[in-house]
Amino acid sequence: MISANELSPGELAALLHFHAEAGVEWLLEEEAVDRFAEFQAMKASKRSAASTPQATEARETSARPAVQATQRNAPAPERAALRPQPSIPDGEAVQQARLAAESARSLPELKTAIEEFNGCNLKHSARSTIFASGDAASGIMVIGSAPGADDDREGQPFAGRAGQLLDKMLAAIGLQRDAIVLTQVIPWRPPGNRIASTAEMDICRPFIERQIALAEPKAILVLGNFAARVFFGENDTIHGLRGQWREVAVGNRIVPAIATLHPQDLLTAPVNKRLAWNDLLAFQAKLAAL
């Protein structure tokens, strides 16, 4: 094991960044602990205890009355907590999401409705609820796929390196993030940045559609494979979906939309920046024509 004292400032910063990306947020021990050895010792202890039938039977016999007494003597709310809590069926959660979204008459009201909504399991593992930021009066909307680790940590869409690259992309066509609307298809970060399931997307769809309806954009720039599939209803990759103007129907509105690669995709494969640049020029031309 390498001591932190042996690392250069650059190496230490890179290590801390790696741990932050992996979800490590707290150091709980002053000294390193061999968890593998602890686990092996625990298993050995359990095997030893299980090898004595009399001891096992005695433990089970003594434990049953204690558990029963605890449940019987616990206050009513605590007894309810001992029982498994029923989860909301996906279909019912979708209906609740749709009702909550439609009841919002402004973007601030919709933000409150999303923050109070508990029907999506993604919310329970995320730190932040990511909602639209910027100026809805601009008539310009940029929609990404789902919050990443930096977004979840900072509580805003397109944070971190991907957000910095997006700022440069927007500046190249004369736009700034504060002067447009930035948002995500999913308001909560999926654990480990996994792709949201079909059920999770169905639950979140009323919220993003209501954001579009309330923001009333004249044109939409869609970033990334997942977001493009959500709006265009196709299973092609972003390379097959990008660069083509489509129509997004939300309520009584039809909004022109074009997809391009997500900034994170460009960080991974910078060679694709030329493709994204062509898409940005097409988006700029559309805005000028509107």
XYZ file of C-alpha atoms in Angstrom:
290
model
C 0.000 0.000 0.000
C 1.355 3.441 -0.966
C 1.274 6.137 1.694
C -0.231 9.490 0.768
C 3.007 11.071 1.968
C 4.839 9.381 -0.907
C 2.572 10.895 -3.591
C 3.216 14.144 -5.427
C 0.495 16.828 -5.291
C -0.554 15.933 -8.850
C -0.719 12.199 -8.072
C -2.681 12.852 -4.879
C -5.158 15.077 -6.746
C -5.636 12.399 -9.410
C -6.215 9.755 -6.721
C -8.774 11.881 -4.907
C -10.563 12.578 -8.205
C -10.674 8.839 -8.909
C -12.192 8.120 -5.500
C -14.760 10.900 -5.969
C -15.806 9.479 -9.356
C -16.136 6.043 -7.740
C -18.520 7.465 -5.136
C -16.116 7.550 -2.152
C -17.061 10.571 -0.076
C -15.864 9.861 3.476
C -12.774 8.282 5.040
C -13.966 6.462 8.150
C -10.721 5.055 9.517
C -7.400 6.621 10.461
C -5.594 3.395 9.566
C -6.201 1.023 6.679
C -8.332 -1.991 7.591
C -8.053 -5.355 5.858
C -11.755 -5.970 5.201
C -11.022 -9.218 3.370
C -9.377 -10.668 6.494
C -12.283 -9.449 8.613
C -14.748 -11.112 6.264
C -12.876 -14.415 6.306
C -12.730 -14.343 10.119
C -16.441 -13.616 10.298
C -17.243 -16.551 8.009
C -15.009 -18.855 10.071
C -16.768 -17.733 13.246
C -20.192 -18.403 11.737
C -19.145 -21.866 10.555
C -17.846 -22.687 14.017
C -21.067 -21.552 15.668
C -23.212 -23.378 13.140
C -21.359 -26.632 13.798
C -22.880 -26.826 17.299
C -26.557 -27.852 16.954
C -27.327 -27.233 20.607
C -26.021 -23.708 20.442
C -27.984 -22.984 17.250
C -31.228 -24.312 18.730
C -30.683 -22.367 21.944
C -30.103 -19.145 20.042
C -33.201 -19.586 17.915
C -35.363 -20.448 20.943
C -34.167 -17.476 22.936
C -34.378 -15.090 19.997
C -38.018 -15.761 19.119
C -39.558 -14.501 22.380
C -37.265 -11.477 22.365
C -38.276 -10.484 18.834
C -41.941 -11.095 19.587
C -41.728 -9.028 22.766
C -39.977 -6.202 20.919
C -42.643 -6.126 18.218
C -45.466 -6.383 20.770
C -44.129 -3.613 23.044
C -43.020 -1.223 20.296
C -45.174 1.853 19.652
C -47.501 1.659 16.664
C -45.273 3.657 14.259
C -42.275 1.462 15.122
C -44.295 -1.727 14.619
C -45.280 -0.446 11.198
C -41.625 0.205 10.394
C -40.808 -3.433 11.168
C -43.044 -4.531 8.305
C -41.777 -4.300 4.705
C -42.941 -1.085 3.083
C -44.924 -1.645 -0.121
C -43.414 -0.142 -3.274
C -45.478 1.867 -5.737
C -46.271 -0.136 -8.907
C -44.701 1.377 -12.006
C -48.059 2.069 -13.629
C -49.334 3.907 -10.577
C -46.069 5.856 -10.306
C -46.427 7.001 -13.918
C -49.964 8.232 -13.199
C -48.755 10.079 -10.101
C -45.919 11.671 -12.063
C -48.279 12.773 -14.820
C -50.699 14.294 -12.314
C -47.878 16.106 -10.490
C -46.442 17.441 -13.747
C -49.747 18.619 -15.200
C -50.682 20.398 -11.982
C -47.611 22.673 -12.268
C -48.374 25.996 -13.918
C -44.813 27.340 -13.960
C -41.248 26.032 -13.954
C -40.779 26.859 -10.235
C -43.968 24.930 -9.417
C -42.754 22.004 -11.514
C -39.410 22.014 -9.710
C -41.217 21.785 -6.371
C -43.425 18.970 -7.681
C -40.405 16.950 -8.820
C -38.581 17.496 -5.530
C -41.634 16.252 -3.609
C -42.229 13.262 -5.882
C -41.143 9.913 -4.379
C -42.411 7.453 -6.972
C -39.079 6.866 -8.749
C -36.449 4.696 -7.114
C -33.659 6.791 -8.675
C -34.452 9.607 -6.265
C -33.598 7.467 -3.238
C -30.012 6.840 -4.376
C -29.288 10.343 -5.721
C -27.982 13.264 -3.722
C -29.630 16.023 -5.775
C -32.684 16.614 -7.912
C -31.466 18.179 -11.149
C -33.866 20.671 -12.699
C -33.747 23.118 -15.592
C -31.500 26.147 -15.236
C -31.127 29.303 -17.299
C -33.517 31.659 -19.072
C -36.737 30.201 -20.478
C -37.480 33.459 -22.303
C -34.641 32.677 -24.730
C -36.700 30.072 -26.583
C -33.619 27.810 -26.718
C -33.421 24.495 -24.860
C -30.542 22.023 -24.500
C -31.456 18.623 -23.060
C -28.985 15.975 -21.899
C -29.481 12.336 -21.007
C -29.099 12.017 -17.220
C -27.125 13.657 -14.412
C -23.588 12.430 -13.851
C -21.538 12.353 -10.677
C -20.520 16.022 -10.970
C -24.118 17.099 -11.630
C -25.371 15.136 -8.635
C -22.627 16.569 -6.433
C -23.125 20.206 -7.455
C -26.894 20.070 -7.917
C -26.988 21.533 -11.420
C -27.041 20.176 -14.980
C -23.819 19.840 -16.957
C -21.264 20.339 -14.211
C -17.630 19.227 -14.207
C -15.498 18.669 -17.296
C -18.450 17.794 -19.518
C -20.138 21.038 -18.505
C -17.001 23.041 -19.234
C -16.811 21.523 -22.706
C -20.502 22.264 -23.272
C -19.879 25.904 -22.339
C -17.198 26.058 -25.057
C -19.494 24.388 -27.575
C -22.257 26.897 -26.860
C -19.876 29.849 -26.931
C -18.685 28.758 -30.378
C -22.177 29.501 -31.753
C -22.751 32.606 -29.650
C -24.693 31.099 -26.733
C -24.187 31.066 -22.957
C -25.664 28.639 -20.465
C -27.270 31.382 -18.370
C -29.079 32.736 -21.439
C -30.715 29.445 -22.494
C -32.415 26.513 -20.758
C -30.274 23.536 -19.754
C -31.879 20.390 -18.392
C -31.740 16.579 -18.341
C -34.206 13.896 -19.419
C -33.842 12.238 -15.989
C -33.825 14.470 -12.875
C -31.860 12.003 -10.717
C -28.506 10.338 -11.287
C -28.802 6.566 -11.884
C -26.434 4.664 -9.566
C -23.013 4.212 -11.122
C -24.139 6.292 -14.139
C -26.009 3.302 -15.523
C -28.664 3.715 -18.195
C -32.114 4.367 -16.764
C -34.542 1.477 -17.214
C -37.639 1.693 -19.396
C -39.853 1.853 -16.286
C -37.742 4.652 -14.785
C -37.907 6.627 -18.018
C -41.684 6.160 -18.232
C -41.998 7.601 -14.731
C -39.734 10.576 -15.498
C -41.142 11.325 -18.966
C -44.067 13.524 -17.761
C -41.590 15.794 -15.976
C -39.329 16.469 -18.963
C -42.309 16.890 -21.270
C -43.836 19.403 -18.863
C -40.521 21.279 -18.695
C -40.616 21.641 -22.476
C -44.277 22.712 -22.429
C -43.652 25.389 -19.784
C -40.363 26.654 -21.274
C -41.930 26.889 -24.764
C -38.657 26.572 -26.696
C -38.448 27.442 -30.391
C -35.780 24.782 -30.955
C -34.182 21.980 -28.940
C -30.641 20.628 -28.996
C -30.614 17.030 -27.745
C -27.337 15.702 -26.342
C -26.424 12.038 -26.258
C -27.680 8.642 -27.302
C -30.214 8.070 -24.512
C -31.912 11.463 -24.803
C -32.118 11.139 -28.602
C -33.800 7.747 -28.303
C -36.283 9.130 -25.775
C -37.426 11.953 -28.032
C -37.092 10.326 -31.441
C -38.437 6.894 -30.479
C -35.697 4.978 -32.280
C -33.055 2.505 -31.135
C -30.246 3.698 -33.385
C -26.967 5.034 -31.969
C -26.257 8.742 -31.678
C -24.217 8.536 -34.880
C -27.374 7.478 -36.729
C -29.639 9.950 -34.942
C -27.477 13.077 -34.974
C -27.506 15.878 -37.511
C -31.115 15.404 -38.642
C -33.930 17.782 -37.799
C -36.905 16.026 -36.203
C -40.141 17.175 -34.607
C -40.847 16.723 -30.915
C -44.547 16.812 -30.009
C -45.324 18.047 -26.492
C -48.944 18.810 -25.714
C -50.220 21.028 -28.510
C -46.741 22.162 -29.518
C -44.444 20.830 -32.230
C -40.809 21.797 -31.597
C -37.940 21.252 -34.060
C -35.092 19.297 -32.482
C -31.670 18.122 -33.574
C -29.388 15.684 -31.746
C -25.630 15.659 -31.405
C -23.012 13.904 -29.323
C -22.932 14.516 -25.595
C -19.894 16.446 -24.311
C -18.903 13.339 -22.339
C -18.801 11.407 -25.621
C -16.452 14.031 -27.030
C -14.175 13.829 -23.999
C -13.945 10.083 -24.572
C -13.496 10.326 -28.360
C -12.274 13.836 -29.341
C -12.126 12.780 -33.012
C -15.913 13.185 -33.121
C -15.763 16.899 -32.347
C -15.998 17.681 -36.063
C -19.370 15.889 -36.187
C -20.646 17.845 -33.203
C -19.420 21.082 -34.789
C -21.477 20.424 -37.918
C -24.545 19.816 -35.745
C -23.930 23.018 -33.786
C -23.712 25.009 -37.015
C -27.028 23.511 -38.128
C -28.561 24.478 -34.755
C -27.185 28.010 -35.088
C -28.638 28.340 -38.596
C -32.057 27.152 -37.400
C -32.080 29.694 -34.563
C -31.206 32.462 -36.998
C -34.071 31.435 -39.269
C -36.712 31.306 -36.552
